[in-house]
mmCIF file of C-alpha atoms in Angstrom:
data_model
loop_
_atom_site.group_PDB
_atom_site.id
_atom_site.type_symbol
_atom_site.label_atom_id
_atom_site.label_comp_id
_atom_site.label_asym_id
_atom_site.label_seq_id
_atom_site.Cartn_x
_atom_site.Cartn_y
_atom_site.Cartn_z
ATOM 1 C CA MET A 1 0.000 0.000 0.000
ATOM 2 C CA THR A 2 1.236 3.474 -0.900
ATOM 3 C CA LEU A 3 0.207 6.611 0.993
ATOM 4 C CA ILE A 4 1.524 10.016 -0.024
ATOM 5 C CA LEU A 5 1.194 13.226 1.998
ATOM 6 C CA PHE A 6 1.338 16.126 -0.460
ATOM 7 C CA ASN A 7 1.412 19.827 0.401
ATOM 8 C CA LYS A 8 -0.714 21.119 -2.460
ATOM 9 C CA PRO A 9 0.164 24.675 -3.466
ATOM 10 C CA TYR A 10 -2.374 27.349 -4.324
ATOM 11 C CA ASP A 11 -3.736 27.189 -7.913
ATOM 12 C CA VAL A 12 -3.080 23.446 -8.390
ATOM 13 C CA LEU A 13 -5.923 21.132 -9.423
ATOM 14 C CA SER A 14 -6.466 18.077 -7.172
ATOM 15 C CA GLN A 15 -6.314 15.742 -10.167
ATOM 16 C CA PHE A 16 -3.640 14.389 -12.476
ATOM 17 C CA THR A 17 -5.047 15.727 -15.748
ATOM 18 C CA ASP A 18 -6.718 18.977 -16.712
ATOM 19 C CA ARG A 19 -9.961 18.269 -18.507
ATOM 20 C CA GLY A 20 -10.435 21.951 -19.221
ATOM 21 C CA ALA A 21 -9.648 23.506 -22.571
ATOM 22 C CA PRO A 22 -6.978 24.551 -23.104
ATOM 23 C CA ALA A 23 -5.209 22.193 -20.695
ATOM 24 C CA THR A 24 -2.769 24.691 -19.215
ATOM 25 C CA ARG A 25 -3.562 24.564 -15.518
ATOM 26 C CA THR A 26 -1.154 23.001 -13.027
ATOM 27 C CA THR A 27 -2.143 19.517 -11.832
ATOM 28 C CA LEU A 28 -0.838 16.833 -9.470
ATOM 29 C CA SER A 29 1.178 15.334 -12.345
ATOM 30 C CA ASP A 30 3.412 18.420 -12.211
ATOM 31 C CA PHE A 31 4.535 17.309 -8.720
ATOM 32 C CA ILE A 32 3.926 13.571 -8.283
ATOM 33 C CA ALA A 33 5.175 10.855 -10.637
ATOM 34 C CA VAL A 34 4.054 7.820 -8.640
ATOM 35 C CA PRO A 35 1.919 5.439 -10.718
ATOM 36 C CA GLY A 36 -1.401 4.141 -9.435
ATOM 37 C CA VAL A 37 -2.099 6.666 -6.677
ATOM 38 C CA TYR A 38 -5.229 8.789 -6.543
ATOM 39 C CA PRO A 39 -6.363 11.630 -4.280
ATOM 40 C CA ALA A 40 -8.399 10.647 -1.231
ATOM 41 C CA GLY A 41 -10.692 13.652 -1.235
ATOM 42 C CA ARG A 42 -10.142 17.007 -2.850
ATOM 43 C CA LEU A 43 -8.855 20.457 -2.159
ATOM 44 C CA ASP A 44 -10.145 23.349 -4.235
ATOM 45 C CA ARG A 45 -7.733 25.000 -6.625
ATOM 46 C CA ASP A 46 -7.630 28.093 -4.413
ATOM 47 C CA SER A 47 -6.961 26.086 -1.228
ATOM 48 C CA GLU A 48 -3.581 24.856 -0.041
ATOM 49 C CA GLY A 49 -2.288 22.133 2.172
ATOM 50 C CA LEU A 50 -2.531 18.466 2.938
ATOM 51 C CA LEU A 51 -3.799 16.200 0.197
ATOM 52 C CA LEU A 52 -3.532 12.452 0.737
ATOM 53 C CA LEU A 53 -3.007 10.132 -2.218
ATOM 54 C CA THR A 54 -3.120 6.347 -2.114
ATOM 55 C CA ASP A 55 -3.370 3.234 -4.238
ATOM 56 C CA ASP A 56 -5.564 1.522 -1.611
ATOM 57 C CA GLY A 57 -9.260 1.908 -2.470
ATOM 58 C CA ARG A 58 -10.483 1.033 1.022
ATOM 59 C CA LEU A 59 -8.155 3.583 2.627
ATOM 60 C CA GLN A 60 -9.176 6.151 0.031
ATOM 61 C CA ALA A 61 -12.836 5.600 0.956
ATOM 62 C CA ARG A 62 -12.116 5.794 4.708
ATOM 63 C CA ILE A 63 -10.340 9.116 4.231
ATOM 64 C CA ALA A 64 -12.769 10.714 1.774
ATOM 65 C CA ASP A 65 -16.201 9.368 2.748
ATOM 66 C CA PRO A 66 -18.031 11.663 5.223
ATOM 67 C CA LYS A 67 -19.688 8.649 6.896
ATOM 68 C CA PHE A 68 -16.345 7.872 8.585
ATOM 69 C CA LYS A 69 -16.258 11.416 10.055
ATOM 70 C CA LEU A 70 -12.463 11.691 9.824
ATOM 71 C CA PRO A 71 -11.504 15.063 11.361
ATOM 72 C CA LYS A 72 -9.925 17.602 9.022
ATOM 73 C CA THR A 73 -8.244 20.667 10.503
ATOM 74 C CA TYR A 74 -7.851 23.861 8.506
ATOM 75 C CA TRP A 75 -5.878 26.976 9.312
ATOM 76 C CA VAL A 76 -8.031 29.787 7.995
ATOM 77 C CA GLN A 77 -7.061 33.392 7.512
ATOM 78 C CA VAL A 78 -10.268 35.392 7.663
ATOM 79 C CA GLU A 79 -11.275 38.968 7.111
ATOM 80 C CA GLY A 80 -11.853 40.699 10.430
ATOM 81 C CA VAL A 81 -11.512 39.233 13.912
ATOM 82 C CA PRO A 82 -14.251 36.722 14.819
ATOM 83 C CA ASP A 83 -15.826 37.485 18.183
ATOM 84 C CA ASP A 84 -17.008 34.885 20.679
ATOM 85 C CA ALA A 85 -20.483 34.798 19.088
ATOM 86 C CA ALA A 86 -19.059 33.987 15.642
ATOM 87 C CA LEU A 87 -16.879 31.223 17.100
ATOM 88 C CA ALA A 88 -19.861 29.849 19.058
ATOM 89 C CA ALA A 89 -21.920 29.746 15.860
ATOM 90 C CA LEU A 90 -19.209 27.707 14.127
ATOM 91 C CA ARG A 91 -19.007 25.385 17.150
ATOM 92 C CA ASP A 92 -22.776 24.868 17.088
ATOM 93 C CA GLY A 93 -22.999 24.428 13.304
ATOM 94 C CA VAL A 94 -24.102 27.096 10.862
ATOM 95 C CA MET A 95 -26.934 27.055 8.355
ATOM 96 C CA LEU A 96 -25.757 26.894 4.735
ATOM 97 C CA LYS A 97 -27.908 26.790 1.597
ATOM 98 C CA ASP A 98 -27.608 22.983 1.571
ATOM 99 C CA GLY A 99 -28.523 22.625 5.256
ATOM 100 C CA PRO A 100 -26.871 22.922 8.651
ATOM 101 C CA THR A 101 -23.262 21.918 9.189
ATOM 102 C CA ARG A 102 -22.219 19.551 11.930
ATOM 103 C CA PRO A 103 -20.677 21.226 14.969
ATOM 104 C CA ALA A 104 -17.041 22.189 14.436
ATOM 105 C CA GLN A 105 -14.095 22.737 16.731
ATOM 106 C CA VAL A 106 -12.720 26.241 16.356
ATOM 107 C CA GLU A 107 -10.249 28.511 18.099
ATOM 108 C CA ARG A 108 -8.373 31.696 17.356
ATOM 109 C CA ILE A 109 -4.692 31.068 16.618
ATOM 110 C CA ASP A 110 -1.621 33.212 16.133
ATOM 111 C CA PRO A 111 -0.612 33.670 12.500
ATOM 112 C CA PRO A 112 1.151 30.401 11.610
ATOM 113 C CA ALA A 113 4.643 30.310 10.110
ATOM 114 C CA LEU A 114 3.697 29.283 6.574
ATOM 115 C CA TRP A 115 5.322 29.461 3.167
ATOM 116 C CA PRO A 116 4.485 32.579 1.135
ATOM 117 C CA ARG A 117 1.448 32.213 -1.098
ATOM 118 C CA THR A 118 1.796 33.052 -4.776
ATOM 119 C CA PRO A 119 -0.032 35.269 -5.470
ATOM 120 C CA PRO A 120 -0.354 36.786 -2.009
ATOM 121 C CA ILE A 121 -3.807 37.330 -0.524
ATOM 122 C CA ARG A 122 -5.450 40.693 -1.037
ATOM 123 C CA VAL A 123 -4.853 42.979 1.908
ATOM 124 C CA ARG A 124 -7.176 45.833 2.729
ATOM 125 C CA ALA A 125 -5.674 48.473 4.982
ATOM 126 C CA SER A 126 -9.033 49.347 6.556
ATOM 127 C CA ILE A 127 -9.989 45.744 7.484
ATOM 128 C CA PRO A 128 -7.846 43.610 9.789
ATOM 129 C CA ASP A 129 -7.428 39.886 9.303
ATOM 130 C CA SER A 130 -6.897 37.031 11.735
ATOM 131 C CA TRP A 131 -6.425 33.256 11.861
ATOM 132 C CA ILE A 132 -8.586 30.448 13.215
ATOM 133 C CA ALA A 133 -8.087 26.688 13.390
ATOM 134 C CA LEU A 134 -11.286 24.963 12.293
ATOM 135 C CA THR A 135 -11.849 21.197 12.514
ATOM 136 C CA ILE A 136 -14.774 19.622 10.689
ATOM 137 C CA ARG A 137 -15.911 16.026 10.257
ATOM 138 C CA GLU A 138 -17.715 16.377 6.967
ATOM 139 C CA GLY A 139 -16.600 17.628 3.592
ATOM 140 C CA ARG A 140 -19.110 19.551 1.548
ATOM 141 C CA ASN A 141 -18.091 21.587 -1.453
ATOM 142 C CA ARG A 142 -16.215 24.700 -0.296
ATOM 143 C CA GLN A 143 -17.615 24.121 3.185
ATOM 144 C CA VAL A 144 -15.038 25.989 5.261
ATOM 145 C CA ARG A 145 -15.264 29.060 3.030
ATOM 146 C CA ARG A 146 -19.051 28.997 3.231
ATOM 147 C CA MET A 147 -18.968 28.543 7.023
ATOM 148 C CA THR A 148 -16.702 31.538 7.626
ATOM 149 C CA ALA A 149 -18.781 33.643 5.229
ATOM 150 C CA ALA A 150 -21.936 32.617 7.141
ATOM 151 C CA VAL A 151 -20.492 34.232 10.287
ATOM 152 C CA ALA A 152 -19.457 37.384 8.349
ATOM 153 C CA HIS A 153 -15.722 36.589 8.157
ATOM 154 C CA PRO A 154 -14.844 35.674 4.563
ATOM 155 C CA THR A 155 -11.884 33.373 4.043
ATOM 156 C CA LEU A 156 -8.749 34.985 2.651
ATOM 157 C CA ARG A 157 -6.425 31.966 2.810
ATOM 158 C CA LEU A 158 -7.257 28.331 3.512
ATOM 159 C CA VAL A 159 -4.657 25.708 4.441
ATOM 160 C CA ARG A 160 -5.661 22.153 5.329
ATOM 161 C CA TRP A 161 -3.184 21.245 8.068
ATOM 162 C CA ARG A 162 -4.381 17.847 9.262
ATOM 163 C CA VAL A 163 -6.487 14.903 8.074
ATOM 164 C CA GLY A 164 -7.062 12.333 10.823
ATOM 165 C CA GLU A 165 -3.623 11.386 12.148
ATOM 166 C CA TRP A 166 -1.693 12.842 9.182
ATOM 167 C CA THR A 167 -0.325 16.386 9.216
ATOM 168 C CA LEU A 168 1.638 18.791 7.029
ATOM 169 C CA ASP A 169 4.299 19.283 9.670
ATOM 170 C CA GLY A 170 7.706 19.471 7.946
ATOM 171 C CA ILE A 171 6.392 19.237 4.354
ATOM 172 C CA ASP A 172 7.171 22.261 2.182
ATOM 173 C CA SER A 173 4.670 23.624 -0.310
ATOM 174 C CA GLY A 174 4.807 21.527 -3.495
ATOM 175 C CA ALA A 175 6.639 18.678 -1.738
ATOM 176 C CA TRP A 176 5.410 15.233 -0.722
ATOM 177 C CA VAL A 177 6.486 12.384 1.541
ATOM 178 C CA ALA A 178 5.531 8.730 1.666
ATOM 179 C CA ALA A 179 3.848 7.810 4.932
#
């Protein structure tokens, strides 16, 4: 069994080929040349961080399928500074267009020591930004971004730091390690 922990950079598709036309976007094949592995779950093109790839279908299902409720922790740079009420709403679960989210774990964190993002996030001098660590046990489309927007703190930068027991610790952006 092969398991790869990949630190997916911003603007990289979570697939090995680009089905768009013209096929000029960066994909996993630009970083990983290991045959027979496939992503266990996805990260949006504008999200960064931990993406697990494996050749084991059962492990892939355990990681990606929401019924297993594997915790996923994101470090999220948001616009503004969430107050206690906003954090409580995230902890309780927020209402999205496709229904309520499950309760999340959330806390304010100091800005993490991360690699620079290319391109950098937009900075607005009149609006501060801050960081939260958010752990969810489901994986709807763009869920973290929609959750922070629902509490009036849009996401500026999103880095998945942990999936279950696996973490990005020590893996540079664009690099991968075999677990």
